[in-house]
């Protein structure tokens, strides 16, 4: 019988460990998206902060590696793609460390960050080979608006223009879009194209989209790159508009219109946009994601009223098209995606009292219901959570007309005044007319609650469940 002494065993373990580390999957590509202002920057800052500080003073009870004391450390290391912007984690955390703390500046395009997480393996094969292992996590942050463009791939320029016109002619868009539509309707589509005129019309259309998003709080913004152009600012590929007067041109003239005509140039740029912008994003980035988190702020549209809420529902349906892998789906026909876990998170849950959180989850489930239904048939694990990346309120009980009611307390963003309120009830199901008539929802923007010290963790709601769902199985 052969005996093996301890030092030989350790050498063997190290050798086997090195081998396993090279061969076993110890890497995950995690993508974070959501429409602008949905909370991506706050989310990634908190996600990284919780890992780097090991949950420190906050609690990560549902994140097994920490709970089971197998988590050793996490740190930021050089990112994989040097041509992609760096997620400004240090700058974001510095905003929370200021006194008084502020929210970090949001990101506007795609950015990346790589973490190395060191842990003690427990269940996996690695346990027999090594005492500690490393998981590399590549986090990519990109605007949800870019996913709103996927359906364009299945549309001709004419179809897209007609669909966009139908949207522009509805409230609340019409009042603001009327002048633009009238202007475009006066243009003869078969005249020679004037690039300067196209640039200025595209600028006008972009300003309309910005107004829809930021003033009216609408969510369906197409083409998505127009309001978040990333590196394509001022590029002619973003200088086209929907043509709003297809009735004035017969099919033959449209088909035969050369690229030098007004309508021909619009069509050519639309096609180019689909190939070089939309498809390129899916091929270069989306196809390499292993896991995805989609952040949705349902509370702001709930506050803004029925039209905004309906628009959010339409946007979520468009966004979820990218995760619908059914054989016949547009996406699977064009690409072969590999995302195996999808987390759908209702953000800013600290804006409502805790007993409303389950309603936030069921509302978000309803919003994504059709797609979720489709996803159930496919190989994608899906979860919905109500979270707060950075908790900015305290919850407790207050008195109203002699009755005890749940309340939240926080500092208003605009004047830093401390207020206590019951912000309203979140409906469990898609809101009906009755809800809009009766219920008001009082959405207040809050400042971060108090500054953190260096190496302290940010207060949160359910970030441990997020970590467990997205990384738990990779850290076994
Ligand atoms: P992005 O555009 O998707 O990157 O959104 P941000 O992360 O910049 O968030 C937009 C704003 O939403 C922030 O400036 C905060 O005012 C608010 N916010 C984001 N996350 C939270 C949260 O967890 N709680 C609260 N109360 N507000 C949040």
Coordinates of C-alpha atoms and ligand atoms in Angstrom, one line a residue:
X1 CA 0.0 0.0 0.0
X2 CA 1.4 3.4 -1.0
X3 CA 1.4 6.2 1.6
X4 CA 1.4 9.9 0.7
X5 CA 2.8 12.4 3.1
X6 CA 1.2 15.8 3.8
X7 CA 3.6 17.9 1.8
X8 CA 3.2 15.7 -1.2
X9 CA -0.5 15.9 -0.8
X10 CA -0.4 19.7 -0.7
X11 CA 1.8 19.7 -3.8
X12 CA -0.6 17.4 -5.5
X13 CA -3.5 19.6 -4.5
X14 CA -1.8 22.7 -5.9
X15 CA -1.0 21.0 -9.2
X16 CA -4.5 19.7 -9.6
X17 CA -5.9 23.0 -8.5
X18 CA -3.9 24.9 -11.1
X19 CA -5.1 22.4 -13.7
X20 CA -8.7 22.7 -12.6
X21 CA -8.5 26.4 -12.5
X22 CA -7.4 26.3 -16.1
X23 CA -10.0 23.9 -17.3
X24 CA -13.1 24.3 -15.2
X25 CA -15.5 27.1 -16.0
X26 CA -14.4 29.9 -13.6
X27 CA -15.7 32.8 -15.5
X28 CA -19.1 34.4 -16.0
X29 CA -20.2 37.3 -18.2
X30 CA -22.9 39.2 -16.5
X31 CA -24.9 41.9 -18.3
X32 CA -26.9 44.7 -16.6
X33 CA -29.5 46.6 -18.5
X34 CA -32.6 48.8 -18.0
X35 CA -34.0 52.0 -19.4
X36 CA -32.3 55.2 -18.5
X37 CA -32.9 56.2 -14.9
X38 CA -34.0 52.7 -14.0
X39 CA -31.1 52.4 -11.6
X40 CA -28.2 50.6 -13.5
X41 CA -25.4 52.8 -12.1
X42 CA -26.6 52.5 -8.5
X43 CA -27.1 48.8 -9.0
X44 CA -23.7 48.0 -10.3
X45 CA -22.1 50.2 -7.7
X46 CA -23.9 48.4 -4.9
X47 CA -23.3 44.9 -6.5
X48 CA -19.6 45.5 -6.6
X49 CA -19.5 47.3 -3.3
X50 CA -21.2 44.3 -1.5
X51 CA -18.7 41.9 -2.9
X52 CA -15.6 44.0 -2.3
X53 CA -16.6 44.8 1.3
X54 CA -18.0 41.2 1.8
X55 CA -21.3 42.7 2.9
X56 CA -19.4 44.3 5.8
X57 CA -22.0 46.1 7.9
X58 CA -24.9 45.2 5.5
X59 CA -26.4 41.7 5.5
X60 CA -25.8 39.1 2.9
X61 CA -27.6 36.2 4.6
X62 CA -29.0 34.8 1.4
X63 CA -25.7 34.8 -0.4
X64 CA -24.4 31.3 0.5
X65 CA -20.6 31.8 0.1
X66 CA -20.8 34.6 2.7
X67 CA -23.3 32.9 4.9
X68 CA -21.3 29.7 4.9
X69 CA -18.1 31.7 5.5
X70 CA -16.5 30.4 2.3
X71 CA -16.1 33.8 0.7
X72 CA -12.5 35.0 0.9
X73 CA -12.3 38.3 -1.0
X74 CA -13.2 40.1 -4.1
X75 CA -11.3 42.8 -6.0
X76 CA -11.5 44.7 -9.2
X77 CA -8.9 43.6 -11.8
X78 CA -8.2 44.8 -15.4
X79 CA -11.2 44.4 -17.6
X80 CA -11.3 42.1 -20.6
X81 CA -12.0 44.5 -23.5
X82 CA -9.8 47.5 -23.4
X83 CA -11.7 49.3 -26.2
X84 CA -14.9 49.5 -24.0
X85 CA -15.4 52.3 -21.5
X86 CA -14.5 51.5 -17.9
X87 CA -17.4 51.5 -15.4
X88 CA -16.5 54.3 -13.0
X89 CA -17.0 52.3 -9.8
X90 CA -14.5 54.3 -7.7
X91 CA -16.2 57.6 -8.8
X92 CA -19.7 56.2 -7.9
X93 CA -18.6 55.1 -4.5
X94 CA -16.9 58.4 -3.9
X95 CA -20.4 60.0 -4.4
X96 CA -21.8 57.9 -1.6
X97 CA -18.9 58.7 0.6
X98 CA -19.4 62.5 0.3
X99 CA -21.1 64.4 3.1
X100 CA -24.0 64.7 2.4
X101 CA -23.9 61.8 0.0
X102 CA -25.1 62.1 -3.6
X103 CA -26.2 59.7 -6.3
X104 CA -23.5 58.9 -8.8
X105 CA -23.6 60.3 -12.4
X106 CA -25.4 57.7 -14.6
X107 CA -23.6 56.0 -17.4
X108 CA -24.6 56.8 -21.0
X109 CA -23.4 53.9 -23.1
X110 CA -21.7 50.6 -22.7
X111 CA -19.1 50.1 -19.9
X112 CA -17.3 47.2 -18.3
X113 CA -15.8 46.0 -15.1
X114 CA -14.1 42.8 -14.1
X115 CA -14.0 41.3 -10.6
X116 CA -12.0 38.4 -9.3
X117 CA -13.8 36.6 -6.5
X118 CA -11.7 34.3 -4.3
X119 CA -13.7 31.6 -2.4
X120 CA -13.4 28.2 -0.8
X121 CA -15.1 25.5 -2.9
X122 CA -17.5 23.3 -1.1
X123 CA -19.5 21.0 -3.4
X124 CA -17.7 21.3 -6.7
X125 CA -14.9 19.1 -8.1
X126 CA -12.6 21.9 -7.2
X127 CA -12.9 21.0 -3.5
X128 CA -10.7 18.0 -4.0
X129 CA -8.1 19.9 -5.9
X130 CA -7.7 23.2 -4.2
X131 CA -8.4 25.1 -0.9
X132 CA -9.4 28.2 -2.7
X133 CA -10.6 29.1 -6.2
X134 CA -11.2 32.2 -8.2
X135 CA -14.3 33.2 -10.2
X136 CA -13.9 36.0 -12.7
X137 CA -17.0 38.1 -13.2
X138 CA -17.2 40.4 -16.2
X139 CA -19.9 42.9 -15.7
X140 CA -21.2 44.8 -18.8
X141 CA -23.5 47.8 -18.4
X142 CA -25.6 48.8 -21.4
X143 CA -28.7 50.9 -22.0
X144 CA -32.0 49.1 -22.2
X145 CA -33.0 51.5 -25.0
X146 CA -30.6 49.5 -27.3
X147 CA -32.8 46.4 -26.8
X148 CA -35.8 48.3 -28.0
X149 CA -34.2 48.1 -31.5
X150 CA -34.3 44.4 -31.9
X151 CA -37.8 44.3 -33.5
X152 CA -36.5 46.7 -36.2
X153 CA -34.5 43.8 -37.6
X154 CA -37.8 42.2 -38.7
X155 CA -39.2 45.3 -40.3
X156 CA -38.8 47.2 -43.5
X157 CA -38.3 50.9 -43.5
X158 CA -41.9 51.4 -44.6
X159 CA -43.3 49.1 -41.9
X160 CA -41.2 50.8 -39.2
X161 CA -42.3 54.3 -40.4
X162 CA -46.0 53.4 -40.4
X163 CA -45.8 51.8 -37.0
X164 CA -43.9 54.8 -35.6
X165 CA -46.4 57.2 -37.1
X166 CA -49.2 55.3 -35.4
X167 CA -47.5 55.8 -32.1
X168 CA -46.7 59.4 -32.7
X169 CA -50.4 60.1 -33.5
X170 CA -51.5 58.8 -30.1
X171 CA -51.7 60.7 -26.8
X172 CA -49.6 61.9 -25.1
X173 CA -47.1 62.0 -28.0
X174 CA -49.3 63.6 -30.6
X175 CA -49.5 67.1 -29.1
X176 CA -45.7 67.3 -29.2
X177 CA -45.1 65.5 -32.5
X178 CA -47.8 67.3 -34.6
X179 CA -45.5 70.0 -35.9
X180 CA -42.8 67.5 -36.8
X181 CA -45.3 65.3 -38.7
X182 CA -46.7 68.3 -40.6
X183 CA -43.2 69.4 -41.6
X184 CA -42.2 66.0 -42.9
X185 CA -45.5 65.7 -44.8
X186 CA -44.6 68.7 -46.8
X187 CA -41.5 67.1 -48.2
X188 CA -41.6 65.5 -51.7
X189 CA -40.0 62.1 -51.0
X190 CA -38.6 61.8 -54.5
X191 CA -36.6 65.1 -54.5
X192 CA -32.8 64.9 -54.2
X193 CA -31.8 64.3 -50.7
X194 CA -30.2 67.2 -48.8
X195 CA -27.9 65.9 -46.1
X196 CA -28.1 69.0 -44.0
X197 CA -31.8 68.9 -44.0
X198 CA -31.7 65.3 -43.0
X199 CA -29.3 66.1 -40.2
X200 CA -31.6 68.8 -38.9
X201 CA -34.8 66.7 -39.1
X202 CA -33.0 63.9 -37.3
X203 CA -32.0 66.4 -34.6
X204 CA -35.6 67.4 -34.3
X205 CA -36.8 63.8 -34.1
X206 CA -34.1 63.1 -31.4
X207 CA -35.2 66.1 -29.4
X208 CA -38.8 64.7 -29.5
X209 CA -37.6 61.3 -28.3
X210 CA -35.7 63.0 -25.5
X211 CA -38.8 64.9 -24.5
X212 CA -40.9 61.7 -24.5
X213 CA -38.4 60.0 -22.3
X214 CA -37.3 62.6 -19.9
X215 CA -40.3 65.0 -19.7
X216 CA -43.3 62.7 -20.3
X217 CA -41.6 59.6 -18.8
X218 CA -42.4 57.4 -21.7
X219 CA -40.5 54.2 -22.3
X220 CA -40.8 53.2 -26.0
X221 CA -38.1 55.1 -27.7
X222 CA -37.1 54.0 -31.2
X223 CA -34.4 54.0 -32.5
X224 CA -32.9 53.5 -29.1
X225 CA -29.5 54.8 -30.1
X226 CA -30.9 58.3 -30.9
X227 CA -31.1 59.2 -27.2
X228 CA -28.0 57.2 -26.1
X229 CA -25.7 57.3 -29.1
X230 CA -22.5 56.2 -27.3
X231 CA -19.6 56.6 -29.8
X232 CA -22.0 57.4 -32.7
X233 CA -22.8 61.0 -31.8
X234 CA -23.2 63.1 -35.0
X235 CA -22.6 60.0 -37.3
X236 CA -24.8 60.1 -40.4
X237 CA -26.0 56.6 -39.6
X238 CA -28.1 58.2 -36.9
X239 CA -29.4 60.8 -39.2
X240 CA -32.7 59.4 -40.5
X241 CA -36.3 59.7 -39.4
X242 CA -39.6 57.8 -39.9
X243 CA -41.3 59.0 -43.1
X244 CA -44.8 60.0 -42.0
X245 CA -46.5 60.3 -45.4
X246 CA -46.4 57.0 -47.2
X247 CA -49.9 57.7 -48.6
X248 CA -48.4 60.2 -51.0
X249 CA -46.1 57.7 -52.8
X250 CA -47.1 54.6 -54.8
X251 CA -45.3 51.3 -54.2
X252 CA -43.5 51.3 -57.6
X253 CA -42.0 54.8 -57.1
X254 CA -40.9 53.9 -53.6
X255 CA -39.2 50.7 -54.8
X256 CA -37.5 52.5 -57.6
X257 CA -36.4 55.5 -55.7
X258 CA -32.6 55.7 -55.8
X259 CA -30.4 56.2 -52.7
X260 CA -29.9 59.8 -53.7
X261 CA -33.6 60.7 -53.2
X262 CA -35.0 61.9 -49.9
X263 CA -36.9 58.7 -49.3
X264 CA -34.2 56.5 -50.7
X265 CA -31.6 58.0 -48.4
X266 CA -33.8 57.5 -45.4
X267 CA -34.4 53.9 -46.3
X268 CA -30.6 53.3 -47.0
X269 CA -29.7 54.8 -43.6
X270 CA -32.4 52.7 -41.8
X271 CA -31.0 49.5 -43.4
X272 CA -27.4 50.6 -42.5
X273 CA -28.5 51.3 -38.9
X274 CA -30.0 47.8 -38.6
X275 CA -26.8 46.2 -39.9
X276 CA -24.1 48.3 -38.4
X277 CA -25.6 49.3 -35.1
X278 CA -28.4 46.9 -34.1
X279 CA -26.9 43.7 -35.4
X280 CA -23.4 44.7 -34.4
X281 CA -24.4 45.2 -30.8
X282 CA -26.0 41.8 -30.6
X283 CA -23.1 40.1 -32.3
X284 CA -20.2 41.8 -30.5
X285 CA -21.8 41.9 -27.0
X286 CA -25.1 40.3 -26.4
X287 CA -24.2 36.9 -27.7
X288 CA -21.4 36.6 -25.2
X289 CA -23.5 37.3 -22.1
X290 CA -24.1 34.3 -19.8
X291 CA -26.5 36.0 -17.4
X292 CA -28.6 39.0 -17.6
X293 CA -30.3 41.3 -15.1
X294 CA -33.0 43.6 -16.4
X295 CA -33.9 46.5 -14.1
X296 CA -37.3 48.1 -14.3
X297 CA -38.5 51.1 -12.4
X298 CA -42.3 50.5 -12.3
X299 CA -42.9 53.1 -9.6
X300 CA -42.2 56.2 -11.7
X301 CA -44.6 55.3 -14.5
X302 CA -47.1 54.4 -11.8
X303 CA -46.7 57.9 -10.5
X304 CA -46.9 59.4 -14.0
X305 CA -50.3 57.8 -14.9
X306 CA -52.0 55.3 -17.2
X307 CA -50.4 56.4 -20.5
X308 CA -46.9 56.1 -19.1
X309 CA -47.6 52.8 -17.5
X310 CA -49.0 51.3 -20.7
X311 CA -46.0 52.6 -22.5
X312 CA -43.7 50.8 -20.0
X313 CA -45.6 47.6 -20.6
X314 CA -45.1 47.9 -24.4
X315 CA -41.4 48.7 -23.8
X316 CA -40.9 45.6 -21.5
X317 CA -42.5 43.4 -24.2
X318 CA -40.1 44.8 -26.8
X319 CA -37.2 44.3 -24.5
X320 CA -38.1 40.8 -23.5
X321 CA -38.1 39.8 -27.2
X322 CA -34.4 39.6 -26.8
X323 CA -34.7 36.9 -24.2
X324 CA -37.4 34.9 -25.9
X325 CA -35.5 31.9 -27.3
X326 CA -38.4 29.9 -28.7
X327 CA -37.4 28.2 -32.0
X328 CA -39.6 30.5 -34.0
X329 CA -38.6 33.7 -32.2
X330 CA -37.0 36.5 -34.2
X331 CA -34.0 36.4 -32.0
X332 CA -33.2 32.7 -32.3
X333 CA -33.6 32.9 -36.0
X334 CA -31.0 35.7 -36.3
X335 CA -28.6 34.8 -33.5
X336 CA -27.7 32.0 -31.1
X337 CA -27.8 33.4 -27.6
X338 CA -26.6 31.6 -24.6
X339 CA -28.1 33.4 -21.6
X340 CA -29.1 30.7 -19.0
X341 CA -30.3 32.9 -16.1
X342 CA -32.4 36.1 -16.3
X343 CA -33.1 38.2 -13.3
X344 CA -35.9 40.7 -13.6
X345 CA -35.7 43.3 -10.8
X346 CA -38.2 46.0 -9.8
X347 CA -35.8 48.7 -8.6
X348 CA -36.2 51.4 -5.9
X349 CA -38.3 49.2 -3.6
X350 CA -37.3 51.5 -0.7
X351 CA -39.8 54.0 -2.2
X352 CA -42.7 51.9 -0.8
X353 CA -43.5 50.3 2.5
X354 CA -42.2 46.7 2.9
X355 CA -45.6 45.0 2.7
X356 CA -46.0 46.4 -0.8
X357 CA -42.9 44.5 -2.1
X358 CA -44.7 41.4 -3.0
X359 CA -47.1 43.5 -5.1
X360 CA -44.2 45.0 -6.9
X361 CA -43.0 41.5 -7.8
X362 CA -46.4 40.3 -9.0
X363 CA -46.9 43.6 -11.0
X364 CA -43.6 43.1 -12.7
X365 CA -44.4 39.5 -13.4
X366 CA -47.6 40.6 -15.0
X367 CA -45.8 43.2 -17.1
X368 CA -43.4 40.5 -18.4
X369 CA -46.0 37.7 -18.3
X370 CA -46.3 36.9 -21.9
X371 CA -42.6 36.6 -22.4
X372 CA -42.1 34.8 -19.1
X373 CA -44.7 32.3 -20.3
X374 CA -42.7 31.7 -23.4
X375 CA -39.4 31.5 -21.5
X376 CA -40.8 28.7 -19.3
X377 CA -40.7 26.4 -22.3
X378 CA -37.0 27.1 -22.9
X379 CA -33.8 26.6 -21.1
X380 CA -33.7 29.8 -19.2
X381 CA -34.1 30.2 -15.5
X382 CA -36.0 33.3 -14.5
X383 CA -36.5 35.1 -11.3
X384 CA -38.3 38.4 -10.3
X385 CA -37.3 40.4 -7.2
X386 CA -38.2 43.8 -5.7
X387 CA -34.8 45.3 -4.7
X388 CA -33.2 48.5 -3.6
X389 CA -29.6 48.7 -4.7
X390 CA -29.0 51.6 -2.3
X391 CA -31.7 51.9 0.4
X392 CA -32.5 55.6 0.9
X393 CA -35.4 55.3 3.4
X394 CA -36.2 53.8 6.7
X395 CA -39.5 52.0 7.2
X396 CA -41.7 52.0 10.3
X397 CA -45.2 52.7 11.6
X398 CA -47.0 56.0 11.8
X399 CA -50.5 57.2 12.9
X400 CA -53.1 58.5 10.5
X401 CA -56.6 59.4 11.8
X402 CA -55.9 57.4 14.9
X403 CA -54.9 54.3 13.0
X404 CA -51.5 52.7 12.7
X405 CA -50.2 52.7 9.2
X406 CA -46.9 51.6 7.6
X407 CA -44.7 54.6 6.6
X408 CA -41.2 55.3 5.1
X409 CA -38.9 58.1 6.1
X410 CA -36.2 59.7 4.0
X411 CA -34.6 63.0 2.8
X412 CA -36.2 64.6 -0.2
X413 CA -33.7 65.0 -3.0
X414 CA -34.6 68.5 -4.0
X415 CA -34.4 70.2 -0.5
X416 CA -32.9 67.5 1.7
X417 CA -35.8 67.8 4.1
X418 CA -36.7 64.8 6.2
X419 CA -40.2 63.6 5.5
X420 CA -42.3 60.6 6.6
X421 CA -45.1 59.3 4.4
X422 CA -47.2 56.5 3.2
X423 CA -46.5 56.7 -0.5
X424 CA -49.5 54.7 -1.7
X425 CA -50.3 51.1 -2.6
X426 CA -48.8 49.3 -5.5
X427 CA -51.4 47.3 -7.4
X428 CA -50.9 43.6 -7.5
X429 CA -52.2 43.3 -11.1
X430 CA -52.0 45.6 -14.1
X431 CA -53.8 48.7 -12.9
X432 CA -57.4 49.2 -14.1
X433 CA -59.3 52.4 -14.8
X434 CA -60.6 52.2 -11.2
X435 CA -57.0 52.3 -9.8
X436 CA -56.2 55.4 -11.9
X437 CA -59.4 57.1 -10.8
X438 CA -59.0 56.3 -7.1
X439 CA -55.4 55.8 -6.2
X440 CA -52.7 58.3 -6.2
X441 CA -49.2 57.3 -5.9
X442 CA -46.8 59.7 -4.2
X443 CA -43.4 59.2 -5.6
X444 CA -40.7 61.3 -4.0
X445 CA -37.0 61.3 -5.1
X446 CA -34.9 60.7 -2.1
X447 CA -31.2 61.4 -1.3
X448 CA -29.0 58.6 -0.2
X449 CA -29.6 58.1 3.5
X450 CA -26.2 58.7 5.0
X451 CA -22.7 58.7 3.7
X452 CA -20.6 55.5 4.0
X453 CA -17.0 55.4 5.0
X454 CA -14.3 53.9 2.8
X455 CA -14.6 50.1 2.8
X456 CA -18.1 50.2 4.3
X457 CA -21.0 48.5 2.4
X458 CA -24.0 50.3 1.1
X459 CA -27.4 49.7 2.7
X460 CA -29.7 47.7 0.4
X461 CA -32.7 45.5 0.0
X462 CA -32.2 41.9 -1.3
X463 CA -28.9 42.4 -3.0
X464 CA -27.9 39.2 -1.3
X465 CA -30.7 37.4 -3.2
X466 CA -29.5 39.0 -6.4
X467 CA -25.9 37.8 -5.8
X468 CA -27.1 34.3 -4.9
X469 CA -29.2 33.9 -8.0
X470 CA -26.6 35.3 -10.4
X471 CA -23.4 33.9 -8.9
X472 CA -24.3 31.3 -6.2
X473 CA -24.1 28.2 -8.4
X474 CA -20.7 29.4 -9.7
X475 CA -19.3 29.7 -6.2
X476 CA -20.3 26.2 -4.9
Ligands
LIG1 P1 -29.3 54.6 -14.8 O1 -29.6 55.8 -15.7 O2 -30.1 53.4 -15.2 O3 -27.8 54.3 -14.6 O4 -29.9 55.1 -13.4 P2 -29.2 55.5 -12.0 O5 -28.5 54.3 -11.4 O6 -28.3 56.7 -12.3 O7 -30.4 55.9 -11.1 C1 -31.2 57.0 -11.4 C2 -31.8 57.6 -10.2 O8 -32.7 56.7 -9.5 C3 -30.7 57.9 -9.1 O9 -30.0 59.1 -9.3 C4 -31.5 57.8 -7.8 O10 -32.2 59.1 -7.7 C5 -32.6 56.8 -8.1 N1 -32.2 55.5 -7.6 C6 -31.5 54.5 -8.2 N2 -31.5 53.4 -7.4 C7 -32.2 53.6 -6.3 C8 -32.5 52.9 -5.1 O11 -32.2 51.8 -4.9 N3 -33.3 53.6 -4.2 C9 -33.7 54.9 -4.4 N4 -34.4 55.5 -3.4 N5 -33.4 55.6 -5.5 C10 -32.6 55.0 -6.4

